């Protein structure tokens, strides 16, 4: 007797009902991405290790690819690894295909990625991401930074999930403020402030003194900046009230005001300027986005920002802005809390009852006529008593059972018990029953 298999932690496998929810999420996200003009792209699962290891902090997370029976002198596969995000392969794709692309190039990617980190709530070793990016040659218009959160808001607002809150900041605001204070290492200051939620303001102040040489007054000003947040442009007045001036700070505030005001017009209450958002600012060069679900504020479900150094080749430079939705993270969070459900566990809307095995061909013709009109239909697997066939439909949540007769057909809504004559060429179910309906649990 073989042992029962043990699930692999961090590699989620959804049940069919859960997978239908995920597919519906992906359909919604894909549709919205295309409505905004993003073209589909899928890159290979593997990249050269030297490309994947450019970000030093991911060294221990990359899955290396090798053949079990590889020849000792064949190192071709040993130099490959599975991608841990979709940004690295996208940068490589842009460089390889720059001569074939039309700029600005807008693409979306919905793919799996692999990251060998310790599995915990919201973190997986295999996961699906949905990314959009816009890249251009040499320069990139700021209006793309304004559009990013609007696309994500439209994609997520059509899903049965809690409301989202998009937090935004701008690298130029932080760096310009630190420069204006007289701090010589803005990157070190960003890294210190990024630890605010984990270690608290007192330890961040000490870290600022240790890593940047900040005085007590300078550290206090950094913490005052991080404490500012607003849903409207008033955050800019709060920053200016701190009495720090720098041209880069002024530029960053102007950009952040544009992002916030556009979002307020598009979807009031969606976006908040939160100047403690520092994660990724050492990589991003402009606006940065972090998205959370209301009630699940501990984990970001979508993040991204403006980058000017994604890819370069010789004198060519390709700045861009992008944002990623963590589809698996959203699914895991909500399914784990029982906060997502679906009206039935199969796509089937109609079960055609089988009066006798000899009638299967007739029943198949009924099913084919219904399918031709877009109604998901299956024929009963056995010619059991009708009561058993109805129970088969009930267990799967199939709402209608079709009874074929030699002189006509009838269809029954097994939830209400209503039954009436019907023709496979004209009958249609109520619109809400046509496909499984996702709902909050």
Tab-separated table of C-alpha atoms in Angstrom:
chain	number	residue	atom	x	y	z
A	1	UNK	CA	0.000	0.000	0.000
A	2	UNK	CA	1.437	3.362	-0.984
A	3	UNK	CA	1.656	6.128	1.608
A	4	UNK	CA	-0.748	9.026	1.418
A	5	UNK	CA	0.996	11.971	-0.268
A	6	UNK	CA	1.916	14.917	1.921
A	7	UNK	CA	1.104	18.420	0.620
A	8	UNK	CA	4.099	20.621	-0.171
A	9	UNK	CA	4.017	23.766	1.919
A	10	UNK	CA	4.023	26.955	-0.138
A	11	UNK	CA	2.791	25.317	-3.358
A	12	UNK	CA	-0.983	25.903	-3.292
A	13	UNK	CA	-3.349	23.632	-5.208
A	14	UNK	CA	-6.895	24.957	-5.237
A	15	UNK	CA	-9.940	22.710	-5.262
A	16	UNK	CA	-12.066	22.993	-8.444
A	17	UNK	CA	-14.477	25.498	-6.868
A	18	UNK	CA	-11.534	27.613	-5.683
A	19	UNK	CA	-9.851	27.342	-9.066
A	20	UNK	CA	-13.027	28.664	-10.713
A	21	UNK	CA	-12.840	31.684	-8.403
A	22	UNK	CA	-9.198	32.241	-9.354
A	23	UNK	CA	-9.977	31.944	-13.053
A	24	UNK	CA	-12.783	34.487	-12.713
A	25	UNK	CA	-10.353	36.839	-10.958
A	26	UNK	CA	-7.836	36.388	-13.768
A	27	UNK	CA	-10.496	36.985	-16.412
A	28	UNK	CA	-11.504	40.259	-14.753
A	29	UNK	CA	-7.918	41.450	-14.359
A	30	UNK	CA	-7.022	40.514	-17.938
A	31	UNK	CA	-10.103	42.274	-19.321
A	32	UNK	CA	-9.338	45.529	-17.495
A	33	UNK	CA	-5.663	45.448	-18.484
A	34	UNK	CA	-6.691	45.163	-22.132
A	35	UNK	CA	-9.295	47.928	-21.758
A	36	UNK	CA	-6.395	50.247	-20.913
A	37	UNK	CA	-4.423	49.107	-23.957
A	38	UNK	CA	-1.948	46.693	-22.378
A	39	UNK	CA	-0.894	43.868	-24.708
A	40	UNK	CA	-0.395	40.289	-23.467
A	41	UNK	CA	3.062	38.844	-23.001
A	42	UNK	CA	4.357	35.563	-21.605
A	43	UNK	CA	8.042	35.014	-21.023
A	44	UNK	CA	9.878	31.770	-20.337
A	45	UNK	CA	9.951	30.343	-16.806
A	46	UNK	CA	13.771	30.318	-16.611
A	47	UNK	CA	16.424	33.003	-16.800
A	48	UNK	CA	20.235	32.890	-16.611
A	49	UNK	CA	21.334	32.804	-12.976
A	50	UNK	CA	23.602	35.813	-13.381
A	51	UNK	CA	20.526	37.854	-14.341
A	52	UNK	CA	18.424	36.537	-11.459
A	53	UNK	CA	21.157	37.151	-8.890
A	54	UNK	CA	21.697	40.814	-9.696
A	55	UNK	CA	19.451	41.640	-6.735
A	56	UNK	CA	21.675	40.327	-3.988
A	57	UNK	CA	18.908	39.869	-1.439
A	58	UNK	CA	17.287	37.150	-3.567
A	59	UNK	CA	20.341	34.868	-3.713
A	60	UNK	CA	18.897	32.350	-1.257
A	61	UNK	CA	15.420	32.404	-2.824
A	62	UNK	CA	16.179	31.415	-6.423
A	63	UNK	CA	15.281	27.885	-7.490
A	64	UNK	CA	18.086	26.469	-9.630
A	65	UNK	CA	17.230	24.320	-12.639
A	66	UNK	CA	19.158	21.153	-13.457
A	67	UNK	CA	18.541	17.840	-15.207
A	68	UNK	CA	18.710	14.786	-12.989
A	69	UNK	CA	20.772	12.901	-15.585
A	70	UNK	CA	22.825	15.848	-16.821
A	71	UNK	CA	26.308	15.055	-18.090
A	72	UNK	CA	29.046	16.137	-15.724
A	73	UNK	CA	30.626	18.300	-18.409
A	74	UNK	CA	27.329	19.926	-19.491
A	75	UNK	CA	26.808	23.075	-17.468
A	76	UNK	CA	24.131	24.622	-19.708
A	77	UNK	CA	21.181	23.916	-17.401
A	78	UNK	CA	23.143	24.573	-14.234
A	79	UNK	CA	23.307	28.233	-15.174
A	80	UNK	CA	19.500	28.586	-15.217
A	81	UNK	CA	16.995	29.395	-12.495
A	82	UNK	CA	13.221	29.867	-12.205
A	83	UNK	CA	12.204	33.526	-12.206
A	84	UNK	CA	11.154	34.910	-8.805
A	85	UNK	CA	9.134	37.797	-10.269
A	86	UNK	CA	8.072	39.026	-13.708
A	87	UNK	CA	10.221	42.173	-13.727
A	88	UNK	CA	13.592	40.557	-14.435
A	89	UNK	CA	12.318	38.551	-17.443
A	90	UNK	CA	10.438	41.601	-18.721
A	91	UNK	CA	13.614	43.722	-18.622
A	92	UNK	CA	15.465	41.028	-20.539
A	93	UNK	CA	12.635	40.754	-23.073
A	94	UNK	CA	12.678	44.507	-23.710
A	95	UNK	CA	16.423	44.502	-24.346
A	96	UNK	CA	16.224	41.491	-26.670
A	97	UNK	CA	13.289	42.823	-28.680
A	98	UNK	CA	13.758	46.598	-28.555
A	99	UNK	CA	14.056	46.752	-32.347
A	100	UNK	CA	10.649	45.073	-32.791
A	101	UNK	CA	8.663	46.935	-30.135
A	102	UNK	CA	6.697	50.164	-30.491
A	103	UNK	CA	7.385	52.605	-27.666
A	104	UNK	CA	5.928	53.417	-25.270
A	105	UNK	CA	5.448	49.675	-24.871
A	106	UNK	CA	2.512	48.666	-22.665
A	107	UNK	CA	2.322	45.000	-21.682
A	108	UNK	CA	0.655	42.777	-19.147
A	109	UNK	CA	1.882	39.421	-17.891
A	110	UNK	CA	-0.105	36.909	-15.851
A	111	UNK	CA	2.213	34.057	-14.918
A	112	UNK	CA	3.544	31.937	-12.120
A	113	UNK	CA	6.757	32.781	-10.309
A	114	UNK	CA	8.830	30.823	-7.803
A	115	UNK	CA	10.564	32.059	-4.682
A	116	UNK	CA	12.224	29.804	-2.119
A	117	UNK	CA	11.260	31.723	0.995
A	118	UNK	CA	9.694	30.374	4.183
A	119	UNK	CA	5.958	29.845	3.570
A	120	UNK	CA	3.636	31.813	5.836
A	121	UNK	CA	0.338	33.647	5.531
A	122	UNK	CA	0.303	35.445	2.194
A	123	UNK	CA	3.729	34.123	1.163
A	124	UNK	CA	4.180	31.206	-1.193
A	125	UNK	CA	6.972	29.422	-2.991
A	126	UNK	CA	4.890	29.157	-6.167
A	127	UNK	CA	2.443	31.950	-6.942
A	128	UNK	CA	0.643	33.782	-9.733
A	129	UNK	CA	1.273	37.464	-10.403
A	130	UNK	CA	-0.530	39.835	-12.731
A	131	UNK	CA	1.789	42.648	-13.848
A	132	UNK	CA	1.463	45.709	-16.020
A	133	UNK	CA	4.355	47.905	-17.114
A	134	UNK	CA	4.909	50.785	-19.503
A	135	UNK	CA	8.438	51.360	-20.805
A	136	UNK	CA	9.749	53.940	-23.210
A	137	UNK	CA	13.060	54.758	-24.780
A	138	UNK	CA	15.119	57.459	-23.002
A	139	UNK	CA	12.186	59.289	-21.354
A	140	UNK	CA	8.782	58.276	-20.000
A	141	UNK	CA	5.836	60.624	-19.561
A	142	UNK	CA	4.695	61.155	-15.980
A	143	UNK	CA	1.054	60.574	-16.913
A	144	UNK	CA	1.784	56.821	-16.938
A	145	UNK	CA	2.534	57.043	-13.205
A	146	UNK	CA	-0.864	58.666	-12.721
A	147	UNK	CA	-2.639	55.883	-14.641
A	148	UNK	CA	-1.153	52.884	-12.822
A	149	UNK	CA	-3.284	52.955	-9.639
A	150	UNK	CA	-6.423	53.653	-11.685
A	151	UNK	CA	-5.914	50.435	-13.673
A	152	UNK	CA	-5.419	48.372	-10.522
A	153	UNK	CA	-8.435	49.994	-8.882
A	154	UNK	CA	-10.655	49.156	-11.856
A	155	UNK	CA	-9.367	45.577	-11.995
A	156	UNK	CA	-9.877	44.879	-8.295
A	157	UNK	CA	-13.095	46.845	-7.785
A	158	UNK	CA	-14.947	44.411	-10.042
A	159	UNK	CA	-14.104	41.471	-7.764
A	160	UNK	CA	-16.050	40.269	-4.699
A	161	UNK	CA	-13.280	41.250	-2.296
A	162	UNK	CA	-13.060	43.858	0.465
A	163	UNK	CA	-12.396	47.443	-0.664
A	164	UNK	CA	-8.792	48.203	-1.552
A	165	UNK	CA	-6.696	51.098	-0.316
A	166	UNK	CA	-3.753	52.181	-2.449
A	167	UNK	CA	-0.983	53.939	-0.538
A	168	UNK	CA	1.372	56.115	-2.571
A	169	UNK	CA	4.621	57.913	-1.971
A	170	UNK	CA	7.361	59.348	-4.167
A	171	UNK	CA	11.082	58.714	-3.982
A	172	UNK	CA	11.743	62.352	-4.857
A	173	UNK	CA	9.783	63.579	-1.832
A	174	UNK	CA	11.796	61.463	0.576
A	175	UNK	CA	15.192	61.949	-1.040
A	176	UNK	CA	14.651	65.679	-1.517
A	177	UNK	CA	13.534	66.044	2.109
A	178	UNK	CA	16.573	64.156	3.422
A	179	UNK	CA	18.857	66.253	1.232
A	180	UNK	CA	17.199	69.428	2.436
A	181	UNK	CA	17.817	68.271	6.005
A	182	UNK	CA	21.508	67.847	5.215
A	183	UNK	CA	21.626	64.027	5.337
A	184	UNK	CA	24.321	62.767	2.965
A	185	UNK	CA	23.002	59.196	2.524
A	186	UNK	CA	19.321	59.250	1.501
A	187	UNK	CA	19.327	55.515	0.723
A	188	UNK	CA	20.368	54.645	4.271
A	189	UNK	CA	17.656	56.961	5.602
A	190	UNK	CA	15.057	55.222	3.401
A	191	UNK	CA	16.124	51.807	4.668
A	192	UNK	CA	15.837	52.988	8.255
A	193	UNK	CA	12.374	54.520	7.806
A	194	UNK	CA	11.234	51.325	6.041
A	195	UNK	CA	11.588	49.550	9.406
A	196	UNK	CA	9.160	51.937	11.132
A	197	UNK	CA	6.259	49.489	11.398
A	198	UNK	CA	8.534	46.678	12.617
A	199	UNK	CA	10.712	48.396	15.217
A	200	UNK	CA	8.932	51.654	16.068
A	201	UNK	CA	9.992	55.313	15.938
A	202	UNK	CA	12.517	55.256	18.800
A	203	UNK	CA	14.592	52.483	17.221
A	204	UNK	CA	14.286	54.080	13.768
A	205	UNK	CA	15.659	57.334	15.223
A	206	UNK	CA	18.591	55.423	16.694
A	207	UNK	CA	19.140	53.650	13.373
A	208	UNK	CA	19.110	56.977	11.526
A	209	UNK	CA	21.782	58.299	13.898
A	210	UNK	CA	23.854	55.144	13.450
A	211	UNK	CA	23.638	54.765	9.663
A	212	UNK	CA	23.334	58.375	8.465
A	213	UNK	CA	24.806	60.381	11.298
A	214	UNK	CA	21.473	62.149	11.816
A	215	UNK	CA	21.161	64.478	14.771
A	216	UNK	CA	18.178	64.193	17.111
A	217	UNK	CA	16.497	67.074	15.273
A	218	UNK	CA	17.121	65.519	11.858
A	219	UNK	CA	15.812	62.125	13.004
A	220	UNK	CA	12.741	63.824	14.474
A	221	UNK	CA	12.106	65.572	11.140
A	222	UNK	CA	12.392	62.241	9.252
A	223	UNK	CA	9.814	60.699	11.591
A	224	UNK	CA	7.563	63.750	11.205
A	225	UNK	CA	7.656	63.322	7.415
A	226	UNK	CA	6.807	59.612	7.729
A	227	UNK	CA	3.799	60.457	9.925
A	228	UNK	CA	2.099	62.521	7.187
A	229	UNK	CA	-0.793	61.011	5.247
A	230	UNK	CA	-3.870	62.409	3.503
A	231	UNK	CA	-6.462	61.455	0.907
A	232	UNK	CA	-6.116	64.839	-0.779
A	233	UNK	CA	-3.403	67.334	-1.680
A	234	UNK	CA	-3.247	68.670	1.879
A	235	UNK	CA	-0.284	66.368	2.550
A	236	UNK	CA	1.893	68.757	0.520
A	237	UNK	CA	1.088	71.648	2.881
A	238	UNK	CA	1.924	69.414	5.837
A	239	UNK	CA	5.314	68.605	4.322
A	240	UNK	CA	6.095	72.246	3.581
A	241	UNK	CA	5.131	73.149	7.136
A	242	UNK	CA	8.143	71.152	8.332
A	243	UNK	CA	10.329	73.938	6.915
A	244	UNK	CA	12.598	71.869	4.676
A	245	UNK	CA	13.288	73.005	1.114
A	246	UNK	CA	14.961	71.335	-1.842
A	247	UNK	CA	14.229	71.392	-5.606
A	248	UNK	CA	13.859	67.595	-5.741
A	249	UNK	CA	11.373	67.754	-2.853
A	250	UNK	CA	9.293	70.338	-4.710
A	251	UNK	CA	9.295	68.186	-7.854
A	252	UNK	CA	8.223	65.097	-5.901
A	253	UNK	CA	5.401	66.911	-4.122
A	254	UNK	CA	4.062	68.249	-7.410
A	255	UNK	CA	4.058	64.736	-8.910
A	256	UNK	CA	2.447	63.141	-5.885
A	257	UNK	CA	-0.297	65.773	-5.843
A	258	UNK	CA	-1.132	64.917	-9.480
A	259	UNK	CA	-1.414	61.205	-8.667
A	260	UNK	CA	-3.619	61.825	-5.627
A	261	UNK	CA	-5.920	64.307	-7.346
A	262	UNK	CA	-6.426	62.054	-10.384
A	263	UNK	CA	-7.357	59.160	-8.111
A	264	UNK	CA	-9.780	61.327	-6.111
A	265	UNK	CA	-11.608	62.161	-9.316
A	266	UNK	CA	-11.568	58.556	-10.562
A	267	UNK	CA	-12.521	56.814	-7.305
A	268	UNK	CA	-12.816	58.913	-4.124
A	269	UNK	CA	-11.412	57.203	-1.060
A	270	UNK	CA	-9.318	54.781	-3.112
A	271	UNK	CA	-5.885	56.299	-2.711
A	272	UNK	CA	-3.998	57.890	0.152
A	273	UNK	CA	-0.658	59.683	0.150
A	274	UNK	CA	1.268	57.912	2.912
A	275	UNK	CA	4.789	59.226	3.340
A	276	UNK	CA	5.994	56.319	5.464
A	277	UNK	CA	5.766	53.971	2.463
A	278	UNK	CA	9.450	53.318	1.833
A	279	UNK	CA	9.626	49.710	0.664
A	280	UNK	CA	11.293	49.579	-2.717
A	281	UNK	CA	12.175	53.275	-2.792
A	282	UNK	CA	15.861	52.379	-3.007
A	283	UNK	CA	14.992	50.768	-6.366
A	284	UNK	CA	12.210	53.013	-7.597
A	285	UNK	CA	12.935	56.542	-8.748
A	286	UNK	CA	9.498	58.229	-8.618
A	287	UNK	CA	6.013	57.245	-7.520
A	288	UNK	CA	5.681	54.044	-5.503
A	289	UNK	CA	2.443	52.131	-4.799
A	290	UNK	CA	1.390	49.706	-2.053
A	291	UNK	CA	-2.131	48.234	-2.011
A	292	UNK	CA	-3.913	46.564	0.901
A	293	UNK	CA	-7.354	45.075	1.437
A	294	UNK	CA	-9.451	46.732	4.130
A	295	UNK	CA	-9.383	44.412	7.122
A	296	UNK	CA	-6.150	42.757	5.911
A	297	UNK	CA	-3.799	45.714	6.231
A	298	UNK	CA	-0.820	43.633	7.327
A	299	UNK	CA	0.014	42.396	3.820
A	300	UNK	CA	0.387	44.237	0.536
A	301	UNK	CA	-1.569	42.621	-2.315
A	302	UNK	CA	-0.209	44.889	-5.042
A	303	UNK	CA	2.892	47.034	-5.325
A	304	UNK	CA	5.073	48.792	-7.857
A	305	UNK	CA	6.435	52.112	-8.956
A	306	UNK	CA	8.489	54.203	-11.353
A	307	UNK	CA	11.983	53.010	-12.244
A	308	UNK	CA	14.518	54.664	-14.499
A	309	UNK	CA	17.102	51.890	-14.447
A	310	UNK	CA	15.170	48.762	-15.381
A	311	UNK	CA	17.134	48.077	-18.521
A	312	UNK	CA	19.873	49.696	-20.543
A	313	UNK	CA	22.016	48.659	-23.486
A	314	UNK	CA	24.877	50.837	-24.591
A	315	UNK	CA	23.459	54.320	-24.968
A	316	UNK	CA	19.831	53.067	-24.951
A	317	UNK	CA	17.930	53.419	-21.712
A	318	UNK	CA	14.401	52.183	-21.030
A	319	UNK	CA	12.678	53.865	-18.078
A	320	UNK	CA	9.335	52.488	-17.004
A	321	UNK	CA	6.595	52.250	-14.419
A	322	UNK	CA	4.830	49.097	-13.347
A	323	UNK	CA	2.614	47.482	-10.771
A	324	UNK	CA	1.996	43.875	-9.802
A	325	UNK	CA	-1.112	42.225	-8.356
A	326	UNK	CA	-0.445	39.217	-6.128
A	327	UNK	CA	-3.302	36.993	-7.281
A	328	UNK	CA	-2.287	33.985	-5.182
A	329	UNK	CA	-1.833	36.182	-2.127
A	330	UNK	CA	-5.360	37.589	-2.480
A	331	UNK	CA	-6.790	34.098	-2.957
A	332	UNK	CA	-4.877	32.656	-0.012
A	333	UNK	CA	-5.809	35.469	2.361
A	334	UNK	CA	-9.526	35.361	1.595
A	335	UNK	CA	-9.925	31.597	1.224
A	336	UNK	CA	-8.018	31.097	4.464
A	337	UNK	CA	-10.525	33.312	6.294
A	338	UNK	CA	-13.530	31.711	4.596
A	339	UNK	CA	-14.221	35.071	2.966
A	340	UNK	CA	-14.754	33.792	-0.584
A	341	UNK	CA	-17.349	31.381	-1.904
A	342	UNK	CA	-18.976	30.298	-5.148
A	343	UNK	CA	-22.535	29.258	-5.894
A	344	UNK	CA	-21.624	25.789	-7.194
A	345	UNK	CA	-18.561	23.584	-7.418
A	346	UNK	CA	-18.841	22.838	-11.147
A	347	UNK	CA	-19.501	25.009	-14.205
A	348	UNK	CA	-22.524	22.846	-15.102
A	349	UNK	CA	-25.872	24.621	-15.229
A	350	UNK	CA	-28.004	21.724	-16.487
A	351	UNK	CA	-27.880	17.972	-15.860
A	352	UNK	CA	-29.711	16.000	-18.538
A	353	UNK	CA	-31.319	13.050	-16.778
A	354	UNK	CA	-30.821	9.652	-18.391
A	355	UNK	CA	-34.043	7.562	-18.563
A	356	UNK	CA	-32.189	4.464	-19.780
A	357	UNK	CA	-28.717	3.723	-21.115
A	358	UNK	CA	-30.240	3.091	-24.552
A	359	UNK	CA	-31.393	6.745	-24.588
A	360	UNK	CA	-27.876	8.190	-24.054
A	361	UNK	CA	-27.535	9.289	-27.687
A	362	UNK	CA	-30.831	11.227	-27.417
A	363	UNK	CA	-29.655	12.863	-24.195
A	364	UNK	CA	-26.303	13.746	-25.765
A	365	UNK	CA	-28.187	15.538	-28.555
A	366	UNK	CA	-30.134	17.591	-25.972
A	367	UNK	CA	-26.881	18.490	-24.207
A	368	UNK	CA	-25.232	19.454	-27.500
A	369	UNK	CA	-28.120	21.786	-28.373
A	370	UNK	CA	-27.880	23.515	-24.980
A	371	UNK	CA	-24.083	23.806	-25.163
A	372	UNK	CA	-24.353	25.303	-28.627
A	373	UNK	CA	-26.273	28.148	-27.012
A	374	UNK	CA	-23.658	28.671	-24.313
A	375	UNK	CA	-25.334	26.679	-21.517
A	376	UNK	CA	-22.906	24.409	-19.638
A	377	UNK	CA	-24.518	20.959	-19.686
A	378	UNK	CA	-23.636	17.399	-18.801
A	379	UNK	CA	-25.518	14.134	-19.156
A	380	UNK	CA	-26.086	12.002	-16.071
A	381	UNK	CA	-23.312	9.395	-15.709
A	382	UNK	CA	-25.786	6.556	-15.032
A	383	UNK	CA	-29.409	5.694	-15.695
A	384	UNK	CA	-30.173	5.434	-11.979
A	385	UNK	CA	-33.587	6.278	-10.556
A	386	UNK	CA	-34.426	9.928	-11.121
A	387	UNK	CA	-34.208	10.598	-7.391
A	388	UNK	CA	-30.554	9.527	-7.383
A	389	UNK	CA	-29.817	11.586	-10.483
A	390	UNK	CA	-31.352	14.649	-8.827
A	391	UNK	CA	-29.240	14.056	-5.722
A	392	UNK	CA	-26.174	13.839	-7.990
A	393	UNK	CA	-27.044	17.338	-9.272
A	394	UNK	CA	-27.735	18.653	-5.752
A	395	UNK	CA	-24.353	17.525	-4.420
A	396	UNK	CA	-22.610	19.500	-7.144
A	397	UNK	CA	-24.856	22.546	-6.945
A	398	UNK	CA	-26.219	22.043	-10.476
A	399	UNK	CA	-29.446	24.085	-10.441
A	400	UNK	CA	-31.446	22.444	-13.276
A	401	UNK	CA	-32.282	18.881	-14.240
A	402	UNK	CA	-33.567	18.220	-17.757
A	403	UNK	CA	-36.030	15.362	-18.325
A	404	UNK	CA	-36.127	14.240	-21.976
A	405	UNK	CA	-39.390	12.756	-23.126
A	406	UNK	CA	-40.438	11.144	-26.361
A	407	UNK	CA	-43.257	13.672	-26.777
A	408	UNK	CA	-41.496	16.674	-25.283
A	409	UNK	CA	-39.034	17.801	-22.633
A	410	UNK	CA	-39.334	19.283	-19.165
A	411	UNK	CA	-36.787	21.099	-17.017
A	412	UNK	CA	-36.828	21.357	-13.234
A	413	UNK	CA	-35.284	23.926	-10.928
A	414	UNK	CA	-34.327	21.512	-8.153
A	415	UNK	CA	-33.978	24.340	-5.630
A	416	UNK	CA	-37.554	25.613	-5.915
A	417	UNK	CA	-39.154	22.470	-7.314
A	418	UNK	CA	-40.649	24.382	-10.236
A	419	UNK	CA	-40.910	22.286	-13.395
A	420	UNK	CA	-42.217	23.017	-16.870
A	421	UNK	CA	-42.054	22.207	-20.555
A	422	UNK	CA	-38.934	23.316	-22.413
A	423	UNK	CA	-37.174	23.019	-25.751
A	424	UNK	CA	-33.373	22.672	-25.962
A	425	UNK	CA	-33.450	25.091	-28.907
A	426	UNK	CA	-35.105	27.957	-27.018
A	427	UNK	CA	-34.911	27.463	-23.224
A	428	UNK	CA	-32.454	29.555	-21.240
A	429	UNK	CA	-31.798	29.705	-17.503
A	430	UNK	CA	-32.058	32.978	-15.555
A	431	UNK	CA	-28.889	34.993	-16.100
A	432	UNK	CA	-27.595	34.558	-12.486
A	433	UNK	CA	-27.723	30.767	-12.912
A	434	UNK	CA	-25.915	30.593	-16.227
A	435	UNK	CA	-22.471	30.583	-14.607
A	436	UNK	CA	-21.260	30.043	-11.044
A	437	UNK	CA	-21.486	33.253	-9.018
A	438	UNK	CA	-18.635	34.285	-6.730
A	439	UNK	CA	-19.594	35.876	-3.433
A	440	UNK	CA	-17.962	37.057	-0.244
A	441	UNK	CA	-18.076	34.291	2.346
